[in-house]
XYZ file of C-alpha atoms in Angstrom:
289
model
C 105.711 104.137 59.198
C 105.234 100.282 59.972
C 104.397 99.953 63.777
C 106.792 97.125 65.415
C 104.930 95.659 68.347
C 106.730 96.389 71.521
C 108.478 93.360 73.772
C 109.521 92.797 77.290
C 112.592 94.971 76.740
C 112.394 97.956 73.937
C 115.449 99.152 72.035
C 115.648 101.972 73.840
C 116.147 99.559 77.010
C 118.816 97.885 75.276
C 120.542 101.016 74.841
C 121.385 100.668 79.098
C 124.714 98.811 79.505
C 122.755 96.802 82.817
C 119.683 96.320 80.734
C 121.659 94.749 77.675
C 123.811 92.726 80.111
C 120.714 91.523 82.063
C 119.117 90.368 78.858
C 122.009 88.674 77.778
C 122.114 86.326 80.552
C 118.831 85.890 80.346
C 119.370 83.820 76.857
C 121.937 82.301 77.945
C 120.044 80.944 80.845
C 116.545 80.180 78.590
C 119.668 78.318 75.633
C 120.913 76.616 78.929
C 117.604 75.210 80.009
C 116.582 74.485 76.260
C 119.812 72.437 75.491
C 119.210 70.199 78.450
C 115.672 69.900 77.705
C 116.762 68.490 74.406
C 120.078 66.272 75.560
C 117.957 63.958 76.520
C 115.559 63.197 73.969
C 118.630 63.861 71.021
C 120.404 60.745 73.125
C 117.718 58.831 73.196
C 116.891 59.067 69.614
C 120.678 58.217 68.324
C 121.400 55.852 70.784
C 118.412 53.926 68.775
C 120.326 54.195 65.790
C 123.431 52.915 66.899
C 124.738 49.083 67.027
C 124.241 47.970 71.202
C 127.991 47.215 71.011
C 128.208 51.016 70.298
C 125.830 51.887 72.931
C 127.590 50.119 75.809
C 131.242 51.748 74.507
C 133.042 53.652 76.905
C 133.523 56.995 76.072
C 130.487 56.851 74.382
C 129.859 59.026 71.455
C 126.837 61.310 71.027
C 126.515 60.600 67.324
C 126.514 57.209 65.428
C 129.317 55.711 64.057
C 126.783 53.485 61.539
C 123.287 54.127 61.425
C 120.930 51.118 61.991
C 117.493 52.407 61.193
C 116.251 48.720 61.265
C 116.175 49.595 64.987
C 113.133 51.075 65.327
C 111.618 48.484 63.014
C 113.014 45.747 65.279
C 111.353 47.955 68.607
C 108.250 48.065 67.045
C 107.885 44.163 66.627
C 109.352 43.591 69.885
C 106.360 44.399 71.700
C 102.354 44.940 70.378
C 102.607 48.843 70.814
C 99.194 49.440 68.886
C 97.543 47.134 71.168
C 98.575 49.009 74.109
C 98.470 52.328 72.072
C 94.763 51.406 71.397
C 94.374 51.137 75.628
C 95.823 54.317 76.192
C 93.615 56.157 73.953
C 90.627 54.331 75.304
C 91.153 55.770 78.217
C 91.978 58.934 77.461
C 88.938 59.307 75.434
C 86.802 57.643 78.369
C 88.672 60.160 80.384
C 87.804 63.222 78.503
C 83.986 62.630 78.239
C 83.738 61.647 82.181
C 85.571 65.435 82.421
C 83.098 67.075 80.112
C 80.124 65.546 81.382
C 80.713 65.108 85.211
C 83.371 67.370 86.172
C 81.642 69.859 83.865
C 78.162 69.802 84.853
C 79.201 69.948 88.597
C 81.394 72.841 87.921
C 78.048 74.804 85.910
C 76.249 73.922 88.924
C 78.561 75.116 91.607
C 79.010 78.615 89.158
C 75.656 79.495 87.749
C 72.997 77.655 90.049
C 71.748 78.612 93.113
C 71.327 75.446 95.676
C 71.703 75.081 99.582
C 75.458 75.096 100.902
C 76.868 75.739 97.806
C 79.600 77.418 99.006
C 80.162 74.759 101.659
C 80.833 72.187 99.006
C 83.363 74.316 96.640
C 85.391 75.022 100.070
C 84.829 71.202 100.816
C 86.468 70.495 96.897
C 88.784 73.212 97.551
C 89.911 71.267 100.540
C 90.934 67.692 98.375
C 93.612 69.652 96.850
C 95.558 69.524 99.608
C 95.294 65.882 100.532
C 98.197 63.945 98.834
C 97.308 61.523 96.175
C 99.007 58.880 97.372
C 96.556 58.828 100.786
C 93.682 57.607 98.666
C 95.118 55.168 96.159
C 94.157 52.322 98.562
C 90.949 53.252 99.288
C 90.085 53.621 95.659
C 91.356 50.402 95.183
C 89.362 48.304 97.559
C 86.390 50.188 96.138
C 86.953 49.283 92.691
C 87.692 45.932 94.044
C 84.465 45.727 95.533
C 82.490 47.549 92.481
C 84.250 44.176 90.447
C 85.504 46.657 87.878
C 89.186 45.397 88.290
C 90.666 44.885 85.164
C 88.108 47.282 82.792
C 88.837 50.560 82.374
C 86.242 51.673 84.534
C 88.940 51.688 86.977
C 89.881 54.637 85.185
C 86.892 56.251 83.745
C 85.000 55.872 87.585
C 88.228 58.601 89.509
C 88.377 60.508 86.310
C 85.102 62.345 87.741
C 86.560 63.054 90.998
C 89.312 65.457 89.786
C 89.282 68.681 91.854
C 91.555 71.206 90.295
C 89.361 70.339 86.915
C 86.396 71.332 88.551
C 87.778 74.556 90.179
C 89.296 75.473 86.835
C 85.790 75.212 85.423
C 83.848 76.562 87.967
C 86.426 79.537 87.523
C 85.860 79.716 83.999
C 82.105 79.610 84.111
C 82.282 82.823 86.619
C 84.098 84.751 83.865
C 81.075 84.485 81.436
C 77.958 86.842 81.443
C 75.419 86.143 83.567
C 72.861 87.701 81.631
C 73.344 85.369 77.980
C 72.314 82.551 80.742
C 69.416 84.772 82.015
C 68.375 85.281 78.257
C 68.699 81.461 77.544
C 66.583 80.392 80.648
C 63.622 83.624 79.733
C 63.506 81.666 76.119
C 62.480 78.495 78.169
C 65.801 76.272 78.255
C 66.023 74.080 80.264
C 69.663 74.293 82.388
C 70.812 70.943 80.258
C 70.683 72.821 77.445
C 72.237 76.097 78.796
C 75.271 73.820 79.370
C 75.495 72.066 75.684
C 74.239 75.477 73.733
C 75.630 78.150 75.627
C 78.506 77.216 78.642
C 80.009 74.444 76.396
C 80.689 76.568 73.503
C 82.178 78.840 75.185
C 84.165 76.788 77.420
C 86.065 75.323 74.327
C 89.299 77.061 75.383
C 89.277 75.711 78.714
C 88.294 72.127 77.623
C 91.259 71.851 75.362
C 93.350 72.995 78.231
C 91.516 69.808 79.939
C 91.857 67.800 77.292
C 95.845 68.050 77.227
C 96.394 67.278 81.005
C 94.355 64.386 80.417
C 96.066 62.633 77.928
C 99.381 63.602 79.166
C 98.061 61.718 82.482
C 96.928 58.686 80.083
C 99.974 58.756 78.462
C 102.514 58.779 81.601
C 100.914 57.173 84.233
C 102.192 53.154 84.555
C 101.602 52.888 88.270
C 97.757 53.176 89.015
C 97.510 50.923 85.357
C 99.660 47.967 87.181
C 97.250 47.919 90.115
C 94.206 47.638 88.487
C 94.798 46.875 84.820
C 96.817 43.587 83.626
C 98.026 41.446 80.205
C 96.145 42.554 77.065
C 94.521 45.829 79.016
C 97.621 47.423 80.048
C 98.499 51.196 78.825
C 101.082 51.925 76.561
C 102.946 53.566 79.497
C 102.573 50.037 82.055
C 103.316 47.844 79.274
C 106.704 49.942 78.418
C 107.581 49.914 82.187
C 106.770 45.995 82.398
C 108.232 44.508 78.957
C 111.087 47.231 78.218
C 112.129 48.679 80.876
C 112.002 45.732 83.454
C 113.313 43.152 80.465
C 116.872 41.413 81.495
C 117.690 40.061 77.644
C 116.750 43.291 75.290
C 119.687 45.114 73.724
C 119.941 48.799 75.044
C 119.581 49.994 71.477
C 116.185 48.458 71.039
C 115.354 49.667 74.443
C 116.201 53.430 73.214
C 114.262 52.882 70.149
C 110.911 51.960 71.460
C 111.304 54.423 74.303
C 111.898 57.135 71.471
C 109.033 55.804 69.553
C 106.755 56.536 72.296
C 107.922 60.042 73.811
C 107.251 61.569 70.120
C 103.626 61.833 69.971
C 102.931 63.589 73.371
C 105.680 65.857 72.121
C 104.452 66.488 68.873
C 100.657 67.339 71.129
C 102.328 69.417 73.069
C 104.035 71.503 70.916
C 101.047 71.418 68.179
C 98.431 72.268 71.280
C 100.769 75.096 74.023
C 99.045 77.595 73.220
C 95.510 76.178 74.602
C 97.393 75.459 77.932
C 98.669 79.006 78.570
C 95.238 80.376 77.150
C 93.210 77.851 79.258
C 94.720 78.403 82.524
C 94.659 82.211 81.806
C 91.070 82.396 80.872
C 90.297 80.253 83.858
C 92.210 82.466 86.394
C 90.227 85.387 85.217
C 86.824 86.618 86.735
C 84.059 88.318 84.790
């Protein structure tokens, strides 16, 4: 007999007239939330196929009437997106290795070595998370200002270290592991450098690729912090969108839809390539050993 792995609701729950009802709305609600999920990113993709006297008509139609593919080639000229493609993933990648090796050394140390007031400080980062962001965007400003890194993407590399929820997520994750394969590494003479790289790292892969997803969704969406600090040739693909698309008084609507289509694809594609890290991550890093 072939064993059918059981869901949420069985079929003998289904056989309850409140049950069945209940789990009816239920899909209508999850089709409900899926369909306007979608609206928007369906509009914005045939609005870039359509003529811009077709995008301006009133009552506007959600399909078009004649398909101008040229569109998209027109968006992609209008503005150098691999330019400021190439800035985004510079700092994403800066990003991810200031994560790995700051954030994730601090977060070994606060889990697996012993040091005065060690509990002090995780309360102390445990604390930041409930100070807005917006409360220290100045003062991180006039310190990168006086650091002269205005206008490099140290601006960005420098406050990637300084994330708090990344380091609690590690330093939960590192709890969940086995004390005693870091016991057996340091009785074969490692040093706690290479505990990290041989043995926590490794193991931490999970968790990492949870990281490594907020932080290029955070390179990919953030314009304002980039406008501050960053400007011309080193703006992010996000910034430059905001400043030359968005904020432009003589570009057609349709050209506008194309290049904003053009550039919510690949953090969708990610996304949906990549869920199952983020569920996996921030499960594995809720749980304790």
């Amino acid at each position: 007999m072939k064993n059918v792995e059981r869901g949420i609701v069985s079929s003998y729950d289904m056989k309850k007239p409140l049950n069945k009802a209940v789990y009816i709305l239920m899909c209508v609600v999850v089709a409900i939330m899926c369909v306007s999920m979608l609206y928007p990113i369906a509009t914005a993709l045939f609005n870039g196929l359509k003529a811009n006297v077709e995008v301006n008509s009133f009552p506007p139609h959600f399909l078009p009437q004649e398909w101008h593919f040229d569109n998209y080639k027109k968006g992609w000229s209008f503005i150098d997106l691999p330019l400021y493609l190439r800035n985004t993933m510079l700092i994403f990648v800066g990003n991810m290795v200031v994560t790995v090796v700051v954030i994730g050394f601090a977060a070994f140390s606060l889990s697996r070595l012993d040091w005065p007031y060690r509990k002090a400080v995780y309360y102390f980062f445990l604390a930041t998370l409930f100070i807005p962001p917006t409360t220290y965007i100045i003062p991180n400003f006039i310190n990168l200002r006086d650091l002269h890194l205005m206008n490099t993407f140290w601006a960005f590399w420098l406050p990637a270290g300084a994330n708090a929820f990344y380091l609690l997520l590690l330093k939960s994750f590192f709890d969940g592991i086995n004390q005693e394969l870091f016991e057996a590494f340091r009785v074969d003479g490692a040093s706690e450098p290479r505990v990290f790289w041989q043995l926590a790292f490794p193991l931490s892969v999970p968790i990492f690729a949870t990281l490594a997803i907020f932080v290029f969704a955070t390179s990919w969406n953030d314009w304002f912090w980039p406008s501050m600090v960053m400007g011309g040739e080193h703006y992010p693909l996000a910034t430059a969108i905001k400043k030359f698309v968005i904020d432009a008084r003589r570009l057609d609507l349709n050209i506008r839809f194309a290049i904003l289509t053009m550039i919510m694809i690949p953090p969708i594609v990610i996304f949906l390539v990549f869920q199952r890290f983020i569920v996996r991550g921030l499960h594995l890093g809720g749980v304790k050993g």
